[in-house]
Short mmCIF file of C-alpha atoms in Angstrom, two decimals:
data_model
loop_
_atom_site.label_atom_id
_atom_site.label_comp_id
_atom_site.label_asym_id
_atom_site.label_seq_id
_atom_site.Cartn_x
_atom_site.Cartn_y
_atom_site.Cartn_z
CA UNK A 652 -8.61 78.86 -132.73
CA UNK A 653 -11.47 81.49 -132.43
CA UNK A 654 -11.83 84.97 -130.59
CA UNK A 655 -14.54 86.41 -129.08
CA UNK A 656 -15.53 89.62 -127.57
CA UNK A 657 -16.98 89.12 -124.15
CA UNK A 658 -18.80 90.43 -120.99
CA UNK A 659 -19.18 94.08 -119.91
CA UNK A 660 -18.13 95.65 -123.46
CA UNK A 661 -20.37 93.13 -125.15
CA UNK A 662 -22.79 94.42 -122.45
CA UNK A 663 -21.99 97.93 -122.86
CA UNK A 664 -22.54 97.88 -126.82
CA UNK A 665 -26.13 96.43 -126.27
CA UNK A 666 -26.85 99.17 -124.10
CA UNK A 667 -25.42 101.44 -126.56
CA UNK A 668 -22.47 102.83 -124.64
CA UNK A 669 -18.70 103.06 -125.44
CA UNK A 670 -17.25 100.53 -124.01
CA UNK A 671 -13.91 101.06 -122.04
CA UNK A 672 -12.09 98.34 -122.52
CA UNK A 673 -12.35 95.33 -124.07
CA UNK A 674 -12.31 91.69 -123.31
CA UNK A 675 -11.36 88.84 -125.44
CA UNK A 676 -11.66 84.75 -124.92
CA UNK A 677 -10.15 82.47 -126.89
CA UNK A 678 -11.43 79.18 -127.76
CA UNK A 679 -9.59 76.10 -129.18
CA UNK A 680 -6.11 76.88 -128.23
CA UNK A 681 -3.77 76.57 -125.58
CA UNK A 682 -0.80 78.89 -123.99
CA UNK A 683 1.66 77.36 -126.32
CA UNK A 684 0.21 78.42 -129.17
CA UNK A 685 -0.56 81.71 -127.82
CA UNK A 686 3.06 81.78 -126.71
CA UNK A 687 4.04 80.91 -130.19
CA UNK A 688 1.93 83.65 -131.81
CA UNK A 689 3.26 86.54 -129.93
CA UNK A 690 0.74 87.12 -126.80
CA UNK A 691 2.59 88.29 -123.43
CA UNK A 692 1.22 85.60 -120.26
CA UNK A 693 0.39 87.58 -117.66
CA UNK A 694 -2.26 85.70 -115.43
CA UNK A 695 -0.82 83.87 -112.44
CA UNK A 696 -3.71 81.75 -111.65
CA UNK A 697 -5.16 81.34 -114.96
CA UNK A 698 -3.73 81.84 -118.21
CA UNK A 699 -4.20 85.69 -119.90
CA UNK A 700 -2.48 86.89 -122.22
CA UNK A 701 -1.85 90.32 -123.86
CA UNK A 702 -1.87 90.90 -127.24
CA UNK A 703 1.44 91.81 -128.48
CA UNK A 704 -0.02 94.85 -130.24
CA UNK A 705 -2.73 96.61 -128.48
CA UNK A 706 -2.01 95.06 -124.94
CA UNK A 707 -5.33 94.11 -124.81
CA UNK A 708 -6.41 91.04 -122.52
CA UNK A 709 -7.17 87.61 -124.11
CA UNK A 710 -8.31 84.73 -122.09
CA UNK A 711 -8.75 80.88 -122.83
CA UNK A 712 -11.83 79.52 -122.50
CA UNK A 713 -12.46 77.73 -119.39
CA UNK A 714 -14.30 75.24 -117.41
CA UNK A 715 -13.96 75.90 -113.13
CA UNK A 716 -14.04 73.87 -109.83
CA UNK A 717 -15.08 74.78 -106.77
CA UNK A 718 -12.08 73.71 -103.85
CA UNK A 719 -12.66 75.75 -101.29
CA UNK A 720 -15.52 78.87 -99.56
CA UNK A 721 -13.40 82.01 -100.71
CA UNK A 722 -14.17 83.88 -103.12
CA UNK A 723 -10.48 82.30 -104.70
CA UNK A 724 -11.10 79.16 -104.34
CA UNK A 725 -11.16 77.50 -107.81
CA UNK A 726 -8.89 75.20 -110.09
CA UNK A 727 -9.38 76.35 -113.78
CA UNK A 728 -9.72 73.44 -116.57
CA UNK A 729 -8.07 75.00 -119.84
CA UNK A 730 -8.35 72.78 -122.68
CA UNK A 731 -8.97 72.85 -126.52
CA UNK A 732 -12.25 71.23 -126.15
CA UNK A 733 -13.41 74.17 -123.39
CA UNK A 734 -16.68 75.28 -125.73
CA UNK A 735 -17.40 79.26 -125.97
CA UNK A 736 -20.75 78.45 -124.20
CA UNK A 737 -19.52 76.33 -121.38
CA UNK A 738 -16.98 79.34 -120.73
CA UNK A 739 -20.03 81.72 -120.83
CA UNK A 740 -21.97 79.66 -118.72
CA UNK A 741 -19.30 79.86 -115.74
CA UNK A 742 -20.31 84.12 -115.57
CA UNK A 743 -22.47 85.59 -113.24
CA UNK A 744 -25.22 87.53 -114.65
CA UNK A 745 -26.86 86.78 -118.68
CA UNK A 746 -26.42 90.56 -119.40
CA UNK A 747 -22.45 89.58 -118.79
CA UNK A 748 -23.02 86.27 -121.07
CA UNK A 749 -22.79 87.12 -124.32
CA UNK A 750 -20.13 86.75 -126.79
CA UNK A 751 -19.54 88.87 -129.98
CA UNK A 752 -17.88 87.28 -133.43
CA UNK A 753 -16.43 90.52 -134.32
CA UNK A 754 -15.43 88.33 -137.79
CA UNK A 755 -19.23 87.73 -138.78
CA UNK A 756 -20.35 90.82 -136.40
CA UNK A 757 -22.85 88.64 -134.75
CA UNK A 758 -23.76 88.15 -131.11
CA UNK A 759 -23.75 84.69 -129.48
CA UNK A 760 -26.54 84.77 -126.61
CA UNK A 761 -27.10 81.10 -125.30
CA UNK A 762 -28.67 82.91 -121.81
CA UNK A 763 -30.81 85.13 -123.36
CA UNK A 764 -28.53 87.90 -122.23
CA UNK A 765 -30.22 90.11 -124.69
CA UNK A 766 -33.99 90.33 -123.61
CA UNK A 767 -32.33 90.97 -120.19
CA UNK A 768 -30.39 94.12 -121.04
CA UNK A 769 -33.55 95.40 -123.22
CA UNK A 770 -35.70 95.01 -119.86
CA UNK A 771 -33.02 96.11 -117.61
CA UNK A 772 -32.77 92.54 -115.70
CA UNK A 773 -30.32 91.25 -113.71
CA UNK A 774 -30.32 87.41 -113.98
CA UNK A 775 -28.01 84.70 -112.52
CA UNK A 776 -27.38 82.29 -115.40
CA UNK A 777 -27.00 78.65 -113.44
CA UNK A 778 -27.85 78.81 -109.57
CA UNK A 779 -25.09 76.39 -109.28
CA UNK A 780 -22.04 78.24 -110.46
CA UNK A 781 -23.48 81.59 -109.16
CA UNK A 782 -23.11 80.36 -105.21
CA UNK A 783 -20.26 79.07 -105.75
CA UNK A 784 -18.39 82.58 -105.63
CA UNK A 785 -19.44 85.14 -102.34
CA UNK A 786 -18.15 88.11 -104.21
CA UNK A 787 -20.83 87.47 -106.79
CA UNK A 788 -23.48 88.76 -103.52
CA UNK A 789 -21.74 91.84 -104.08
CA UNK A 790 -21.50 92.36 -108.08
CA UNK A 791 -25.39 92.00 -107.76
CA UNK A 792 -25.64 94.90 -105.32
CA UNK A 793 -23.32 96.88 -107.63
CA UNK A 794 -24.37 96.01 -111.10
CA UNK A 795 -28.13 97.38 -109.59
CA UNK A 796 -26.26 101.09 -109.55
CA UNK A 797 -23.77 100.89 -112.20
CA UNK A 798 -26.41 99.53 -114.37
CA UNK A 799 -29.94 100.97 -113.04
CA UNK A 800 -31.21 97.31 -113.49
CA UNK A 801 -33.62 95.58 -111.18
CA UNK A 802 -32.79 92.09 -110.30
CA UNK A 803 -34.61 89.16 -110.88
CA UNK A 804 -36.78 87.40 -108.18
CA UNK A 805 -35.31 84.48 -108.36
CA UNK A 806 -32.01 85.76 -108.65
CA UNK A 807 -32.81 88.03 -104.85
CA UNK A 808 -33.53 84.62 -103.52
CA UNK A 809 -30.68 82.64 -104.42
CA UNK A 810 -28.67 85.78 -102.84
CA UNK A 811 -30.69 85.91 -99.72
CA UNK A 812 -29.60 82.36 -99.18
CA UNK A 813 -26.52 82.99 -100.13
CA UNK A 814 -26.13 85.35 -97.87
CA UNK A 815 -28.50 84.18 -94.31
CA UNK A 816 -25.68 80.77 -95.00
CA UNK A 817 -23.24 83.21 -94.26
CA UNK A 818 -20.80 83.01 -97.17
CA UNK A 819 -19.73 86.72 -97.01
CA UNK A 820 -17.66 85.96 -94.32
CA UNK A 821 -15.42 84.74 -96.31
CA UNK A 822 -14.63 87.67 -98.68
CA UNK A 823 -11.91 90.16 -97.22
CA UNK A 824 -11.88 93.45 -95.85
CA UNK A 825 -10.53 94.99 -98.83
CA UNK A 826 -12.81 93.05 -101.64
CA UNK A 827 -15.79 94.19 -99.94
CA UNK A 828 -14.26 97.93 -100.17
CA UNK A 829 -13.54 97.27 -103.92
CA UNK A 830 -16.89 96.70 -104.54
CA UNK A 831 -18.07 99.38 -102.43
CA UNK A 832 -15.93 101.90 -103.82
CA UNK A 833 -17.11 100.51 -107.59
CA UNK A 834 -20.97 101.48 -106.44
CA UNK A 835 -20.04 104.61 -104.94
CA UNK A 836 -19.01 105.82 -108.08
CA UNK A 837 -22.23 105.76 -109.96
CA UNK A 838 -25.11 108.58 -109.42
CA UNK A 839 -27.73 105.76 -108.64
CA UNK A 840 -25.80 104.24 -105.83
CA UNK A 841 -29.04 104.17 -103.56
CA UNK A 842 -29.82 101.32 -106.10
CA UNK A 843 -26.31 99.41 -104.60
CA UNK A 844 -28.64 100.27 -100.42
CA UNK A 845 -31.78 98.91 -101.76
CA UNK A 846 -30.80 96.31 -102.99
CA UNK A 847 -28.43 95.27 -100.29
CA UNK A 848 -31.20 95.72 -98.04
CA UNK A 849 -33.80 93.87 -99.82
CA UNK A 850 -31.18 90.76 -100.14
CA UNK A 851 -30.06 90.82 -96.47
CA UNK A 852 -26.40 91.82 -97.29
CA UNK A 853 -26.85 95.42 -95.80
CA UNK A 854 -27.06 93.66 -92.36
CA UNK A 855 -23.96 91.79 -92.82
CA UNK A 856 -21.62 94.36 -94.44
CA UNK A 857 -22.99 97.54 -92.94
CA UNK A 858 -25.49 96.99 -89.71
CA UNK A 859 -24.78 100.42 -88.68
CA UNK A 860 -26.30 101.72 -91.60
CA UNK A 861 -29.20 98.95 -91.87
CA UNK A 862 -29.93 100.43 -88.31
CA UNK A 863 -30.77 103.86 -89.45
CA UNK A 864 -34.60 101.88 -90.80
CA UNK A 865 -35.10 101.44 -87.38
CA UNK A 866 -34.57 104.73 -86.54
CA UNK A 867 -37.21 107.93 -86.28
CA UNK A 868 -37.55 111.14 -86.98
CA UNK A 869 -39.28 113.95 -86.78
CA UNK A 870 -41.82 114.16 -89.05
CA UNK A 871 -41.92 117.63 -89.38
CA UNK A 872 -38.66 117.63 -90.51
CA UNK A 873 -38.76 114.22 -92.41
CA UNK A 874 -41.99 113.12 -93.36
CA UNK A 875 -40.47 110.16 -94.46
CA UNK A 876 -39.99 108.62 -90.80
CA UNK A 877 -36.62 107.29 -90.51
CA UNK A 878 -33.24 107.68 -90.90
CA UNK A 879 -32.66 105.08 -93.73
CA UNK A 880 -35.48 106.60 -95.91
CA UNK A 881 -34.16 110.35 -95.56
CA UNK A 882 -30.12 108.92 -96.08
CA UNK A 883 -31.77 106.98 -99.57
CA UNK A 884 -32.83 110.72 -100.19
CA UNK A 885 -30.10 112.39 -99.91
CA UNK A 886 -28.40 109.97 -102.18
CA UNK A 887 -30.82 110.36 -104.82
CA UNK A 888 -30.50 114.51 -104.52
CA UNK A 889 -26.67 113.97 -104.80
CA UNK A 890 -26.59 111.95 -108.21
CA UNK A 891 -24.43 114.43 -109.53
CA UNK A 892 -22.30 114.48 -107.16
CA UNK A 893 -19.41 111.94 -106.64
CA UNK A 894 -18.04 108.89 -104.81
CA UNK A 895 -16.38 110.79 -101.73
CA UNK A 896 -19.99 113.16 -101.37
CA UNK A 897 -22.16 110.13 -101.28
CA UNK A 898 -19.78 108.38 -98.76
CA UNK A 899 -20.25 110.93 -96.56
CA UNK A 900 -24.00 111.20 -97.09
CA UNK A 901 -24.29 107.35 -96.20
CA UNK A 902 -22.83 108.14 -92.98
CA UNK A 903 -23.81 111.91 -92.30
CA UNK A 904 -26.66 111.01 -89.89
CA UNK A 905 -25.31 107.56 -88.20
CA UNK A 906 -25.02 108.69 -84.68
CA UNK A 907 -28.95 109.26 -84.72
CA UNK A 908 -28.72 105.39 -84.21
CA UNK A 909 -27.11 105.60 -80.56
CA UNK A 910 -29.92 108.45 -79.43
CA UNK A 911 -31.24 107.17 -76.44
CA UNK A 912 -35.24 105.97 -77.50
CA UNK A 913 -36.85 108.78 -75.86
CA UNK A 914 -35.35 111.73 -77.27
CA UNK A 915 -35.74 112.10 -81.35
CA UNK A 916 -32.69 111.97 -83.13
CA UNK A 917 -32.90 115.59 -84.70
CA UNK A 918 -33.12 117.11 -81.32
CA UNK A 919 -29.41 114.85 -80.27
CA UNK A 920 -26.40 115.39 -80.95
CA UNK A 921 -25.82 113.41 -83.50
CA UNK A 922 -23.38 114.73 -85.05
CA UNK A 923 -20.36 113.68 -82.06
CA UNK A 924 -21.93 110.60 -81.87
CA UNK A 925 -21.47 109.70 -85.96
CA UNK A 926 -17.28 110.18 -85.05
CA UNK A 927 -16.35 107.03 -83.89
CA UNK A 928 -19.10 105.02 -85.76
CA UNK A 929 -17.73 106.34 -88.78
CA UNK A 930 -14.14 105.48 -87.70
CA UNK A 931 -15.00 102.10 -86.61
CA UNK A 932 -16.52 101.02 -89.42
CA UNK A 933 -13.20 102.69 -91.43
CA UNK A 934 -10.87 99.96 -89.85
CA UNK A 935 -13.19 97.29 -90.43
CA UNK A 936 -13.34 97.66 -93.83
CA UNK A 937 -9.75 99.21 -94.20
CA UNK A 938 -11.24 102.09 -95.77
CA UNK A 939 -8.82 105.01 -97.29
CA UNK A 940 -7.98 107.65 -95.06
CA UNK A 941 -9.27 110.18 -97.52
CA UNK A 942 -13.02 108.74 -97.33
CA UNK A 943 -12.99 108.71 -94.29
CA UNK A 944 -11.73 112.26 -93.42
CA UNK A 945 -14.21 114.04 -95.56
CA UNK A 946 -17.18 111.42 -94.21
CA UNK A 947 -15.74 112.66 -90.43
CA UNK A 948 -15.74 116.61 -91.41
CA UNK A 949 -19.52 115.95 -93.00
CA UNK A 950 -20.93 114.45 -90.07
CA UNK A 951 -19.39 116.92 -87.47
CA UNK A 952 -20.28 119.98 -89.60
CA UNK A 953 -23.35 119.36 -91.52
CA UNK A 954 -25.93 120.74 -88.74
CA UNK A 955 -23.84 123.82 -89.02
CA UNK A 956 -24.54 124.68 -92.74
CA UNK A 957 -28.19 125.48 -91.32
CA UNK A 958 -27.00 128.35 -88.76
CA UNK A 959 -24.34 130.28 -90.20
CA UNK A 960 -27.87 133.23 -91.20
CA UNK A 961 -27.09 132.85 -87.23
CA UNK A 962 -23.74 132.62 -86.22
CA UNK A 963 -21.79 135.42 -84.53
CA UNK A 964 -19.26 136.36 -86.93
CA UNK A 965 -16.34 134.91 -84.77
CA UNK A 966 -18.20 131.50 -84.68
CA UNK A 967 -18.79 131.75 -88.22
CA UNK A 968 -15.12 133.14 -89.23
CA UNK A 969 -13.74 130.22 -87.19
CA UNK A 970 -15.59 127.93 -89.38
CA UNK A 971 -14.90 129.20 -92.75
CA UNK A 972 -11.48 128.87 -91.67
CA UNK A 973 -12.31 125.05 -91.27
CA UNK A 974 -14.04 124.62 -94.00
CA UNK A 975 -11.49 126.64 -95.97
CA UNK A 976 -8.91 124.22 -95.30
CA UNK A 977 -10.56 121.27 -96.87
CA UNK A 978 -9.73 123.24 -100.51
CA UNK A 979 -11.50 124.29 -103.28
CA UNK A 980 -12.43 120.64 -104.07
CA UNK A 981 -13.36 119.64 -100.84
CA UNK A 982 -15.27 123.23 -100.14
CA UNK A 983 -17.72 122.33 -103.39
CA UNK A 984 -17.79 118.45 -101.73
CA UNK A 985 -18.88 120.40 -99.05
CA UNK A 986 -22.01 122.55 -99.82
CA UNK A 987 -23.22 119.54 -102.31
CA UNK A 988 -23.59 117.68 -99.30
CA UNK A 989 -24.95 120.02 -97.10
CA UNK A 990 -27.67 120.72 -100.27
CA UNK A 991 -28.41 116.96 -100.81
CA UNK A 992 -29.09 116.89 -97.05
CA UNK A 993 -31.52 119.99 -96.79
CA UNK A 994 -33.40 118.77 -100.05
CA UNK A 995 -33.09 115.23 -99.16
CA UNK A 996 -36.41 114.85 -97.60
CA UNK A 997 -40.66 114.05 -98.35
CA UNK A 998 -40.54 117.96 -97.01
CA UNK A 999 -42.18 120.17 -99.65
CA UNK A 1000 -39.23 122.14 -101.58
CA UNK A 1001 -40.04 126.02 -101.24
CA UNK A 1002 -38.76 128.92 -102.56
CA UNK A 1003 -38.26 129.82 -98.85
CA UNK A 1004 -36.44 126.87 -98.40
CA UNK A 1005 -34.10 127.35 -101.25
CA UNK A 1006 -33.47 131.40 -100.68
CA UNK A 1007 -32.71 130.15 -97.10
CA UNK A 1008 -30.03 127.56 -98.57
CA UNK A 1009 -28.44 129.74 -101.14
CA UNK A 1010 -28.44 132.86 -98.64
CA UNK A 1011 -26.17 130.71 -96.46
CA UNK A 1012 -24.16 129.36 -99.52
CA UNK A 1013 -23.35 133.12 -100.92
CA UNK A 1014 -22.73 133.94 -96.98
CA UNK A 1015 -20.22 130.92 -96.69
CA UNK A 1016 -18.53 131.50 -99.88
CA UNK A 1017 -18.17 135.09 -99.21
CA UNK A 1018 -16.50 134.74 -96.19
CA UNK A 1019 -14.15 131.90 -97.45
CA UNK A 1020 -13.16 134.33 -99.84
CA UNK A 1021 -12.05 137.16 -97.70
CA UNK A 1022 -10.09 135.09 -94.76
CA UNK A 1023 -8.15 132.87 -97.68
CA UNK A 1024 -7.05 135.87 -99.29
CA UNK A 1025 -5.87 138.30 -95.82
CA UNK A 1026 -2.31 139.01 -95.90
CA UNK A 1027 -0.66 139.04 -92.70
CA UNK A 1028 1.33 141.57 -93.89
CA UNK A 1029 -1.94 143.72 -94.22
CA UNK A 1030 -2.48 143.94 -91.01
CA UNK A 1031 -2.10 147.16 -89.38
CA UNK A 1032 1.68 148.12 -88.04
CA UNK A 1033 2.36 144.23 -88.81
CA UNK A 1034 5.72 145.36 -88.89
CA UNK A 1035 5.67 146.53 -85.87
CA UNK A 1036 3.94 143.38 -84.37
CA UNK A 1037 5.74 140.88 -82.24
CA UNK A 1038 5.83 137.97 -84.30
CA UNK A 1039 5.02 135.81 -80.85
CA UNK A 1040 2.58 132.99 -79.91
CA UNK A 1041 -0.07 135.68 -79.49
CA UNK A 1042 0.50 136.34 -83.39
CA UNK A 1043 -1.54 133.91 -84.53
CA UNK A 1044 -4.87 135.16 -82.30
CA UNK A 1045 -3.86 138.75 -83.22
CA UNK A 1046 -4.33 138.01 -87.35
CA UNK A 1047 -7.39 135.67 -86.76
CA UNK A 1048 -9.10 139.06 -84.81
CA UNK A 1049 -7.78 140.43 -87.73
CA UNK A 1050 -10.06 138.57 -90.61
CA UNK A 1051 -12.95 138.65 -87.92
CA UNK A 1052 -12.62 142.73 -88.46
CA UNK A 1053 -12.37 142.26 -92.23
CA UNK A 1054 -15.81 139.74 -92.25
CA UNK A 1055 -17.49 142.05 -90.20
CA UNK A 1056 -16.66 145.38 -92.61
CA UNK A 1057 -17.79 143.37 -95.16
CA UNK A 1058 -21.08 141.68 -93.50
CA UNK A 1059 -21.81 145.43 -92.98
CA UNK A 1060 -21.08 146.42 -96.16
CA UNK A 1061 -22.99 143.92 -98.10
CA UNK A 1062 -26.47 144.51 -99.13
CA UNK A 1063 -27.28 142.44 -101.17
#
């Protein structure tokens, strides 16, 4: 019996990061011994085990079979004789290949895992295994952001095949989220669109969003030409940012891809248009209502950022109050996304540009401020106010008086 560390904390120590969690396969044994030495079975499918200790997962080495197209469809061969190479073989990328002898402290690298983490490589290990599984399409696209690593040419070939055969049709709605939601999460997702572009995948999991390449725009406004090129920006300009702001990004300009051919998309109304794209594509991919929400408000309201310098202070009252509701979290969500759309362009960044952003910001924030912190019971004779259905109207005229006191007020 011998243990190994393996895969992403092997990985992860290479790169020299903490790893979160660690990994564990076990070679000549079998779940009766395991059994016998304390571990706690958990696996269903396959054997894992927990040690009894530190709760950490161990696995026994093992050999699989192909039996069917989903991305589930394996029998596992668990045996004594199972060698630590022939498990590491079975694994997708050579960067997730390597095992660590945490007895001797030395690294086991049959794939020459190694010289593809110092390069920053993403390599498939044996062409046959890797099409075997359609989810591994996916890991590719999101190993690209969660690593920053380029993938091999030969590997973006076997995946374009992969993929123009058709086998991600037979991953599920809420796999292909999972993985989504696993790229969204790192501040080089726009590696996760390139890459799913470059491979064909895009097409197949998003063709809304693979349709914003084929859409223009003003070059005045984007001298990069297209929709796709200026969303890629905007990702880039919100890497700190975080999974919900990006999701909303990928979508914020989607209904420029139903503007009718001979009208540009920045002079449509794209905004309404993005709605039900953005909805549709959120029961497709059974997408969490909370994504989705904050993608919706983005879309609608992101044109407005720009105008509140002009807005009459009713109009831009009314707003705040919309904005206001989405909470502090969700206000900051917000204005990142609105900023990482404004900067998110080949347009040279000027100090006009940016006064022009952060005068709205200060103006938005400002007025946030006052109409979340208006008392009702401020208002003049409130108690002698019928508390009717005109009520409601009579305190919202009341924080447009108090925003335009202070709009008066402030010099700044």
């Amino acid at each position: 019996m011998k243990i190994y560390q393996v895969g992403g904390c092997v990985r992860d120590m290479l790169r020299g990061k903490k790893p979160q969690d660690f990994d564990y396969v076990v070679t000549g044994s079998s779940p009766q011994e395991m059994l016998a030495l304390g571990y706690i079975e958990v696996g269903k499918s396959f054997p894992v085990f927990l040690h009894p200790q530190t709760k950490e997962e161990y696995a026994l080495a093992r050999k699989e079979i192909k039996t069917g197209p989903r991305h589930q469809d394996f029998k596992f061969i668990f045996s004594p004789d199972v060698s630590l190479e022939q498990d590491l073989e079975r694994r997708d990328f050579t960067c997730n290949a390597i095992a660590y002898d945490p007895c001797n402290k030395t690294f086991i690298d049959p794939f020459n895992g190694k010289k593809d983490i110092q390069n920053k490589i993403l390599r498939h290990i044996n062409s046959e295994h890797f099409q075997e599984d359609p989810l591994r399409i996916l890991r590719l696209c999101r190993f690209t952001a969660q690593l920053d690593f380029t993938p091999a040419p030969e590997t973006i070939e076997l995946v374009k095949r992969m993929t123009s055969s058709g086998m991600l049709s037979y991953l599920s709605p809420e796999r292909i989220w999972k993985e989504l939601e696993k790229a969204l999460q790192f501040a080089t997702f726009n590696n996760f669109l390139l890459t799913a572009r470059t491979c064909g995948v895009l097409k197949f999991l998003l063709p809304e969003v693979e349709q914003l390449w084929h859409t223009p725009e003003r070059t005045d406004y984007h001298p990069e030409g297209n929709s796709g090129d200026h969303t890629l920006l905007t990702l880039q300009q919100a890497q700190s940012g975080n999974a919900l702001v990006r999701f909303a990004l990928l979508f914020h300009d989607i209904g420029k891809t139903v503007t009718p051919a001979n009208i540009l998309p920045s002079h449509h109304k794209h905004e309404q248009n993005g709605l039900d794209i953005i909805r549709r594509i959120c029961r497709r991919l059974k997408i969490p209502n909370n994504y989705r929400d904050f993608a919706l408000f983005v879309c609608r309201n992101h044109m407005k950022f720009y105008k509140i310098s002009e807005m009459r202070i009713s109009t831009l009252t009314d707003f705040a109050e919309e904005v206001a509701r989405l909470g502090s979290y969700g206000i900051e969500n917000y204005i990142m996304a609105c900023k990482a759309d404004a900067f998110g362009n080949l347009a040279p960044h000027t100090d006009e540009k940016e006064t022009a952003f952060l005068t709205n910001e200060k103006k938005l924030r400002s007025v946030i401020k006052i109409i979340t912190s208006a008392k009702a019971t401020d208002m003049p004779n409130f108690a002698l106010l019928p508390k009717d259905e005109n009520f409601r109207e009579k305190f919202r005229q009341y924080k447009i008086h108090l925003v335009k006191e202070f709009l008066a007020s402030d010099t700044d």
